[in-house]
CSV table of C-alpha atoms in Angstrom, one decimal:
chain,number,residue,atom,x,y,z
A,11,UNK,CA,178.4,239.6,234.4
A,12,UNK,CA,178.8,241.7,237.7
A,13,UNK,CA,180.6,239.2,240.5
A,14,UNK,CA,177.2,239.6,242.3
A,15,UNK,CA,175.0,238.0,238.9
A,16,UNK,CA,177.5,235.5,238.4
A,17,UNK,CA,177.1,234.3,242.1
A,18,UNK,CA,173.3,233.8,241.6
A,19,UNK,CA,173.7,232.1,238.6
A,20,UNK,CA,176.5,229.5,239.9
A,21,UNK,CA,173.8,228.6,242.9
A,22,UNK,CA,171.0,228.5,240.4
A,23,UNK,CA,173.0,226.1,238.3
A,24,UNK,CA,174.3,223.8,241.4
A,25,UNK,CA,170.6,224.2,242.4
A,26,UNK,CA,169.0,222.7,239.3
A,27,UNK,CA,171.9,219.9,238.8
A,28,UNK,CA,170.9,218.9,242.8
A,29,UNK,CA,167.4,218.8,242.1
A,30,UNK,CA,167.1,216.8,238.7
A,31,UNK,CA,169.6,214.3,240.3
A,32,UNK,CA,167.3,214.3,243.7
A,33,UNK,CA,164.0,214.0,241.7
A,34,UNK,CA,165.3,211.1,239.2
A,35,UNK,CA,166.3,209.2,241.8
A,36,UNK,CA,162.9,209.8,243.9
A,37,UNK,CA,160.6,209.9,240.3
A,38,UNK,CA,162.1,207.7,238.2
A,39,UNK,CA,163.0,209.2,234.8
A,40,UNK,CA,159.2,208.3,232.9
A,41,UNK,CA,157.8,210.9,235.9
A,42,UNK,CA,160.7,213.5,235.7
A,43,UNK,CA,159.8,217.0,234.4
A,44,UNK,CA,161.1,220.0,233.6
A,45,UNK,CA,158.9,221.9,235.5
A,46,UNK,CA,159.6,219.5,238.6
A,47,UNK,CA,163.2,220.2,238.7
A,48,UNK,CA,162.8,223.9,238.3
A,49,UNK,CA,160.2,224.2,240.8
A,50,UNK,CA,162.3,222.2,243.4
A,51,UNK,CA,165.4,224.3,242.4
A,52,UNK,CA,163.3,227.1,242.9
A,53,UNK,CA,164.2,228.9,239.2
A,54,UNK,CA,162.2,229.3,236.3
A,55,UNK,CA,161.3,227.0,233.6
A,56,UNK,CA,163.0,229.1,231.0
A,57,UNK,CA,166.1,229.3,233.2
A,58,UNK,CA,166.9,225.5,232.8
A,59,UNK,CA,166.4,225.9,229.2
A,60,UNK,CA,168.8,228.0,228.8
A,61,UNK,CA,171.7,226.3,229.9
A,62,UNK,CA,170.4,222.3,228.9
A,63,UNK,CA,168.0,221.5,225.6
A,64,UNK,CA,166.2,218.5,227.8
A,65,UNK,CA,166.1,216.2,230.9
A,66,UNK,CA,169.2,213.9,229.4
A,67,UNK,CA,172.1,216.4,229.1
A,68,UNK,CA,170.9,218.1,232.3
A,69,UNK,CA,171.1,214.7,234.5
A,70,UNK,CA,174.3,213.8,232.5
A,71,UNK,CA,175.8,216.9,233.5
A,72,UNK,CA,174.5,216.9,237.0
A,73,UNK,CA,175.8,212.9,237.3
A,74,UNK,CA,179.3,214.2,236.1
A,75,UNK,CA,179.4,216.9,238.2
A,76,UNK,CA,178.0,215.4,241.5
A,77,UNK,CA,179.8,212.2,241.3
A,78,UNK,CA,178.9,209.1,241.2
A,79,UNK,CA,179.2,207.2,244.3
A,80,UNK,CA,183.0,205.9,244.3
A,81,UNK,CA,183.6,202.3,244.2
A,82,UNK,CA,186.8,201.1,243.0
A,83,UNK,CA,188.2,198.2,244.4
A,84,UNK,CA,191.7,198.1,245.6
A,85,UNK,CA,193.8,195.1,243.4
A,86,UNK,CA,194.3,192.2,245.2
A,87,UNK,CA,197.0,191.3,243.0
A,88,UNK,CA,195.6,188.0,241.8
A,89,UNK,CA,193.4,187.6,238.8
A,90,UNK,CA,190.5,185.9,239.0
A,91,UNK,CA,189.8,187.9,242.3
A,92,UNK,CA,190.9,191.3,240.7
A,93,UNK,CA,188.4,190.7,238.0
A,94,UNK,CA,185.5,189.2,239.7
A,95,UNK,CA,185.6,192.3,242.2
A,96,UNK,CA,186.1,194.5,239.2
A,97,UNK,CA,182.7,193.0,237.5
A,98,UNK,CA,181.3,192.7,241.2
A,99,UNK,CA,182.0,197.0,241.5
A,100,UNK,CA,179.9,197.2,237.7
A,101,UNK,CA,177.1,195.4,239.0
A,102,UNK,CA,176.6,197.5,242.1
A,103,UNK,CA,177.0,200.6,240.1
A,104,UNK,CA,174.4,199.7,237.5
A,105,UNK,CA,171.9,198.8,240.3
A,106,UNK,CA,172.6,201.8,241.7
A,107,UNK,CA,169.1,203.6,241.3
A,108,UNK,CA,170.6,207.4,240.5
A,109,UNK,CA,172.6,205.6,238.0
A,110,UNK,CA,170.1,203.4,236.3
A,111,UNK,CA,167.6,206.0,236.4
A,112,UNK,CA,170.3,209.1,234.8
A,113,UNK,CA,171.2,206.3,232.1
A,114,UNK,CA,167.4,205.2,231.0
A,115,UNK,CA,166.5,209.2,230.6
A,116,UNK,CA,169.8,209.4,228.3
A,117,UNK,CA,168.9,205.7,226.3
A,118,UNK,CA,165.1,207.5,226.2
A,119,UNK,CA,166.7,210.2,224.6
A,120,UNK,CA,168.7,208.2,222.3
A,121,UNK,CA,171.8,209.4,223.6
A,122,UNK,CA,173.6,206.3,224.5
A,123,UNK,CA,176.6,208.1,223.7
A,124,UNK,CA,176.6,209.6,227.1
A,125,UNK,CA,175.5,206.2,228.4
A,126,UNK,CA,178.9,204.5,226.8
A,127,UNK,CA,181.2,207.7,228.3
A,128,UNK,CA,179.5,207.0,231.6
A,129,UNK,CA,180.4,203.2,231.3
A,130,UNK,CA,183.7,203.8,229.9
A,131,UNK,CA,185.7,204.7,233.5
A,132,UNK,CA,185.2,200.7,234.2
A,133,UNK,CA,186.1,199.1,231.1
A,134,UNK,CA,189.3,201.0,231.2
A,135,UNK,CA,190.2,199.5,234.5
A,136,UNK,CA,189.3,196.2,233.6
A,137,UNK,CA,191.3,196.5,230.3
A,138,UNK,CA,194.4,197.8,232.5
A,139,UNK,CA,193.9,194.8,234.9
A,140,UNK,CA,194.0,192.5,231.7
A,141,UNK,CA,197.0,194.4,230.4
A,142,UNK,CA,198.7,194.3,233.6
A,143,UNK,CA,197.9,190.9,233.6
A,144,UNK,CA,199.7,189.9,230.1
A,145,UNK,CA,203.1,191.0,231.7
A,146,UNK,CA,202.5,189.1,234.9
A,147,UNK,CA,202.0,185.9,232.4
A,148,UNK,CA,198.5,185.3,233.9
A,149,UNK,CA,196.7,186.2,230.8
A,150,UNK,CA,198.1,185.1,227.3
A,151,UNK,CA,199.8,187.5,225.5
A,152,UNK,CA,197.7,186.7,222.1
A,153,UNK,CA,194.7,188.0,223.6
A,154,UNK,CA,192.9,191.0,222.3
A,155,UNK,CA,192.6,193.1,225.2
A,156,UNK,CA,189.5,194.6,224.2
A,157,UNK,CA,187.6,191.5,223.2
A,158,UNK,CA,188.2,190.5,226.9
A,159,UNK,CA,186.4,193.0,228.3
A,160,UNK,CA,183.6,193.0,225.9
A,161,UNK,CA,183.4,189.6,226.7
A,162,UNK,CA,183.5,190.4,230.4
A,163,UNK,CA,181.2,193.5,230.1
A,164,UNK,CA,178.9,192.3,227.7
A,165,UNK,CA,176.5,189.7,229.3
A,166,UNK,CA,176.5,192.6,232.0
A,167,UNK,CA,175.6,195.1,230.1
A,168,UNK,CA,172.7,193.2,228.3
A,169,UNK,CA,170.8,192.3,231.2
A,170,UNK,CA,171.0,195.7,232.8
A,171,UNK,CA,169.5,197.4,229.1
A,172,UNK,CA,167.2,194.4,228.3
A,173,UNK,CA,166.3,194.0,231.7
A,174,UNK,CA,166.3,190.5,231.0
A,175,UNK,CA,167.3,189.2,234.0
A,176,UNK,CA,168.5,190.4,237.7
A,177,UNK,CA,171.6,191.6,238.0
A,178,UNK,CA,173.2,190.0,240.6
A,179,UNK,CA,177.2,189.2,241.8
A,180,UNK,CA,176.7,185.4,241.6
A,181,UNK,CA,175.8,186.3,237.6
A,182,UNK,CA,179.3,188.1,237.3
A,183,UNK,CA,181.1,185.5,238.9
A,184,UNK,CA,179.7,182.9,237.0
A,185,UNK,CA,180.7,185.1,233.5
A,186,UNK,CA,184.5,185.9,234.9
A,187,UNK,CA,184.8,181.8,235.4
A,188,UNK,CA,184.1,181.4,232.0
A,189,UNK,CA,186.1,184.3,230.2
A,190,UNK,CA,188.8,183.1,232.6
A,191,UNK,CA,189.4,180.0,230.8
A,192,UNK,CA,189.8,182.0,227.7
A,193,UNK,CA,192.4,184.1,229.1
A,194,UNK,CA,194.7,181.7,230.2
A,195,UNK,CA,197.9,180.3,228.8
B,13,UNK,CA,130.2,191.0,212.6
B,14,UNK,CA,128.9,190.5,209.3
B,15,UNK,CA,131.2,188.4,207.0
B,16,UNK,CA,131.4,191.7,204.5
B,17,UNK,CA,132.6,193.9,207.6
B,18,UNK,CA,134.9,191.5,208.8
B,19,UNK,CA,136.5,191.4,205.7
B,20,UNK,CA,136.8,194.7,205.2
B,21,UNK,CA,138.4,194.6,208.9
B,22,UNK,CA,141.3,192.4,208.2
B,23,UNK,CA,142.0,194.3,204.9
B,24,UNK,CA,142.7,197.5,207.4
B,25,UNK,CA,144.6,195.5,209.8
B,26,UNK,CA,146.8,194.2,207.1
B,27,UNK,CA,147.2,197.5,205.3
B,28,UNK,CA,148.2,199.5,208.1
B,29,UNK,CA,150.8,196.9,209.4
B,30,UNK,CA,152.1,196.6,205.9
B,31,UNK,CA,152.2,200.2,206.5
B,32,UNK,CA,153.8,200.5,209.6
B,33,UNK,CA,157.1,198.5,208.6
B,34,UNK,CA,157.4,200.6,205.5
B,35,UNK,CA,157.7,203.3,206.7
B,36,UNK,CA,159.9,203.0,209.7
B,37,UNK,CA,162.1,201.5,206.9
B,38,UNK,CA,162.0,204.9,205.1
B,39,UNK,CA,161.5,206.9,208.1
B,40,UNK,CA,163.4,205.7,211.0
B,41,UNK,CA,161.4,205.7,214.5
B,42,UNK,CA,161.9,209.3,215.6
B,43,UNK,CA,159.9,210.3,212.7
B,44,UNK,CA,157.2,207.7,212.3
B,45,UNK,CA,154.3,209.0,213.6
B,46,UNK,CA,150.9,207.3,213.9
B,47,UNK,CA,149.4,209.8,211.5
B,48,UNK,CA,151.7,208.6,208.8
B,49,UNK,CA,150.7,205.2,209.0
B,50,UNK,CA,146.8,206.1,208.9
B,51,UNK,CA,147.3,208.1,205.6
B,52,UNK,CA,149.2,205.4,203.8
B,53,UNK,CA,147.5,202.5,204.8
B,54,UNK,CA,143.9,204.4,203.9
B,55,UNK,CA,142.5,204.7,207.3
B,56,UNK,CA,141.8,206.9,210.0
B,57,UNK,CA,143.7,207.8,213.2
B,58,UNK,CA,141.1,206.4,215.3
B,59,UNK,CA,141.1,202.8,214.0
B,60,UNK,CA,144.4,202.2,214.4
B,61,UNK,CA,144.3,203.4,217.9
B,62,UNK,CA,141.3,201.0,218.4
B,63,UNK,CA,143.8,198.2,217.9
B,64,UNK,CA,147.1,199.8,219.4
B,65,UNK,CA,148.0,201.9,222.0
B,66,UNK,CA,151.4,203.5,220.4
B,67,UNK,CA,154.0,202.6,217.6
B,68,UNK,CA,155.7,200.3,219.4
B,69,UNK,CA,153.2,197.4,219.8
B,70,UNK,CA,151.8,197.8,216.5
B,71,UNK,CA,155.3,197.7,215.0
B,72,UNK,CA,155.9,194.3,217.5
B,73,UNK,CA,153.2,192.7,215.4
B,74,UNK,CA,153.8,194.0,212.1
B,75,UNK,CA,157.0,192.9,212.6
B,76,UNK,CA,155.7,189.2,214.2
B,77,UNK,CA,153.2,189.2,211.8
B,78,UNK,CA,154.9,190.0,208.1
B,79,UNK,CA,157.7,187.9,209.2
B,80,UNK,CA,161.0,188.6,209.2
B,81,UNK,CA,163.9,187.8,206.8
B,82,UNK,CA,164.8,184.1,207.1
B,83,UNK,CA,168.6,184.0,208.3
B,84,UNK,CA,168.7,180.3,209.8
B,85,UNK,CA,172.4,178.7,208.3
B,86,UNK,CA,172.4,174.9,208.2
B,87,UNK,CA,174.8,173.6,210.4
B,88,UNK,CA,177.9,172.3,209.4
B,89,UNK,CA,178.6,169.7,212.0
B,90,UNK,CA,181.8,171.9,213.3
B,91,UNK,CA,181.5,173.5,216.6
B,92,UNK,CA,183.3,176.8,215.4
B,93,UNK,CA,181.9,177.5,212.2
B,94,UNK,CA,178.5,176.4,213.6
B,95,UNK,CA,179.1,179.4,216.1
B,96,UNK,CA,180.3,181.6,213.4
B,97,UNK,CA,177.9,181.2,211.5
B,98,UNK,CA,175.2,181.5,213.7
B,99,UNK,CA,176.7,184.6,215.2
B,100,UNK,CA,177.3,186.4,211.8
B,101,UNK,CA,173.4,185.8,211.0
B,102,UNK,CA,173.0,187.0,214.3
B,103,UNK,CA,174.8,190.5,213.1
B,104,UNK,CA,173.0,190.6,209.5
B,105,UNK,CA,169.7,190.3,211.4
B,106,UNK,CA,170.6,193.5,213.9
B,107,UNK,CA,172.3,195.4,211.0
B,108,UNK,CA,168.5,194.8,208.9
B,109,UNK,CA,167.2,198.2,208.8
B,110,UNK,CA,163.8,197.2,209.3
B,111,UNK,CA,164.6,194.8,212.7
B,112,UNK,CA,167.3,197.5,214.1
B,113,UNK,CA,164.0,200.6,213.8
B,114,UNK,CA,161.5,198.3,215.0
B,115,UNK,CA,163.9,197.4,218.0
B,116,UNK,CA,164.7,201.2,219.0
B,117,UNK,CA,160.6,201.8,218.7
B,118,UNK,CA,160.5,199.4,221.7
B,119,UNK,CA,163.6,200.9,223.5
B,120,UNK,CA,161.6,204.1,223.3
B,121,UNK,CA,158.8,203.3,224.3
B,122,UNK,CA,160.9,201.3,227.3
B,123,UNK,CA,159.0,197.1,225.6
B,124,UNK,CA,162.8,196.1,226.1
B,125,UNK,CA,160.7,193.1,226.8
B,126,UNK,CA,159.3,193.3,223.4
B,127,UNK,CA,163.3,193.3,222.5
B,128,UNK,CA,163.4,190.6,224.3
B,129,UNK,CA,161.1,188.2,222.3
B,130,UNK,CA,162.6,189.5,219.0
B,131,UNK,CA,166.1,188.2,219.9
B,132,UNK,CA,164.9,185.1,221.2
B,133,UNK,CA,164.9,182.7,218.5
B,134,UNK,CA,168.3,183.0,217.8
B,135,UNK,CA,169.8,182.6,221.6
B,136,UNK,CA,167.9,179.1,221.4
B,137,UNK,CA,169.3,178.5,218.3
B,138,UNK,CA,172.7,179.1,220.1
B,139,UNK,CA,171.7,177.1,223.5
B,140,UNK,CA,171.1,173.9,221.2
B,141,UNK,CA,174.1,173.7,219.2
B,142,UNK,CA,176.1,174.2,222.5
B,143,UNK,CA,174.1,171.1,224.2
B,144,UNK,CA,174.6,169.2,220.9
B,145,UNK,CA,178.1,170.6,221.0
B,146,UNK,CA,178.5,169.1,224.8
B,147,UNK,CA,176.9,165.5,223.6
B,148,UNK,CA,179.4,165.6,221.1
B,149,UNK,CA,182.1,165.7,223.6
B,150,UNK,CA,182.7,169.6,221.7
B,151,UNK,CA,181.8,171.6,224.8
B,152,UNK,CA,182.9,170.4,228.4
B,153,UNK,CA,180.3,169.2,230.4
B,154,UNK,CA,180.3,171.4,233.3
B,155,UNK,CA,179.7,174.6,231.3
B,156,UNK,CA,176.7,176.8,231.4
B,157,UNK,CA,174.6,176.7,228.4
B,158,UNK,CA,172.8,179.8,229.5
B,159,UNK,CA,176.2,181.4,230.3
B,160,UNK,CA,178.1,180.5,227.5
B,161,UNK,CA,175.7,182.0,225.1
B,162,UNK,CA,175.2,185.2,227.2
B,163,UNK,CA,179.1,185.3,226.4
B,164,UNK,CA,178.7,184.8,222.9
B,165,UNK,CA,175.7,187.5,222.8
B,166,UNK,CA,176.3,189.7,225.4
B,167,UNK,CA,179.0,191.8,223.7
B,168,UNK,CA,177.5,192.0,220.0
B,169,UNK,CA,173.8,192.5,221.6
B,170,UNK,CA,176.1,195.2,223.8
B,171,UNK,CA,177.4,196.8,220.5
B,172,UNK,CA,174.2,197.3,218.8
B,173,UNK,CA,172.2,198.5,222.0
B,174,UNK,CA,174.4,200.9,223.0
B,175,UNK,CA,176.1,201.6,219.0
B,176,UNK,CA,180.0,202.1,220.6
B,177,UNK,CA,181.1,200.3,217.2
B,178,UNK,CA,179.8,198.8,214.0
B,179,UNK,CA,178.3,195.3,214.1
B,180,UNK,CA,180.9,193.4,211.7
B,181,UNK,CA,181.3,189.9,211.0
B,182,UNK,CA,185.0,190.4,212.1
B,183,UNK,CA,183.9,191.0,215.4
B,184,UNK,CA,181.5,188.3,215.5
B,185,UNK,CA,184.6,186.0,214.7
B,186,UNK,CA,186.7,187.4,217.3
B,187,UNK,CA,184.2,186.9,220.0
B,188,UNK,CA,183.7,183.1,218.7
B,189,UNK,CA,187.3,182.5,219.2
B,190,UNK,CA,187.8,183.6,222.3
B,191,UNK,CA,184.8,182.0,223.6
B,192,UNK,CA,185.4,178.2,222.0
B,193,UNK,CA,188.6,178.1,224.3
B,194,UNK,CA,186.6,178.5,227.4
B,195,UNK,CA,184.1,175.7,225.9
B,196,UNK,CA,186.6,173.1,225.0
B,197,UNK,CA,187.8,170.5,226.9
């Protein structure tokens, strides 16, 4: 590609990825369209469709690529406060309406693959928290790390994708009190 | 209605929910398609339409309706392999081909509330053998029914919802044990 096509296409691609992340966020993903984002990233139909087979790996990409808002909280060096900010952090972030909205298109489109990768950043800090945690003697060292945080993700992660029920901080707390319990010695 | 036509009615409505569930047992979801179920159960388009709006409410009450596989252990009087047991039912049930494609119609078609109702039997299940548990003196007093159960749930529900790892009995275990130390006394 000549240095001069190659621009265009880089600004067409950043122009797509702004407005599919702009639109889901405005729209909602049951009102999202194709033909919306390339008309608001002023391209053609056909161009999107070139580079993404439907709204999910578009708005995964875009997600990636834009970045999610940051919001990782800085240890406090105790437990139970490390952990409850930690599941405090989730919360927000699944509220988040560009996030809940980019996730539901991908679930829609049965890819919760790219729903667990997005999730995944989190439940590695948690698990190093817990780990870091076993060597500090605050968390017993015959607990499966990984269990933890499933048990400390988990109720979380139901009520956001069942919609069951709010999700709210005083909901997190309340699940970090209990798994605490398990954890210690 | 006359008693013949009435007859003839509920003959329909039982042959196209009969219909229904076998063939997103055969089929899966992504490929069950309204027209499917009309042909095998002997009827047109339009009547089931008259009744349902789209697969996932008419799958709800096939589903409902036909009665699902009965999975309810007899307690044993032991706190842990009550919960075991309950939570390895808990696993059969999701891993049911039948329940698991009826369950991602709704997702689909975003009835998570649908989900919901499905999955409720067995949480109350749960909720009393922890309140029995706590007037045994099994389960402390000042825990959460609602929470604890979400903690036994959360991550296996998790698991299936967003498939990061097969639903096995092992895991059900695992997530017993840890939880029963946060129960006890």
């Amino acid at each position: 590609m000549p240095p001069d096509a190659a621009r265009r296409s880089d600004r067409s691609r950043r122009a797509i990825l702004v407005a599919a992340l702009e639109l889901v966020e405005a729209l909602g993903y049951s009102r999202l369209t194709i033909e919306a984002v390339a008309a608001r990233a002023g391209v053609g139909k056909q161009t999107i469709y070139r580079w993404w087979s439907s709204k999910g790996p578009l708005l995964f990409e875009a997600f990636v690529e834009l970045g999610p808002v940051e919001r990782d909280p800085r240890p406090s060096g105790d437990l139970a406060t490390d952990l409850r900010l930690e599941l405090r952090a989730t919360v927000e972030e699944l509220n988040e309406r560009r996030f809940d909205q980019v996730c539901r298109v991908l679930v829609h489109e049965a890819r919760t693959d790219l729903v667990t990768l997005l999730l995944t950043p989190r439940r590695v800090r948690l698990e190093e928290r817990l780990r870091a945690g076993q060597r500090a003697g605050e968390v017993r060292l015959d607990v499966d790390v990984a269990a933890a945080a499933d048990l400390l993700l988990g109720p979380v992660h139901q009520r956001w994708l069942l919609r069951t029920a709010p999700l709210s901080g005083e909901h997190a707390d309340a699940v970090v009190d209990l798994v605490l319990r398990a954890l210690r010695g």
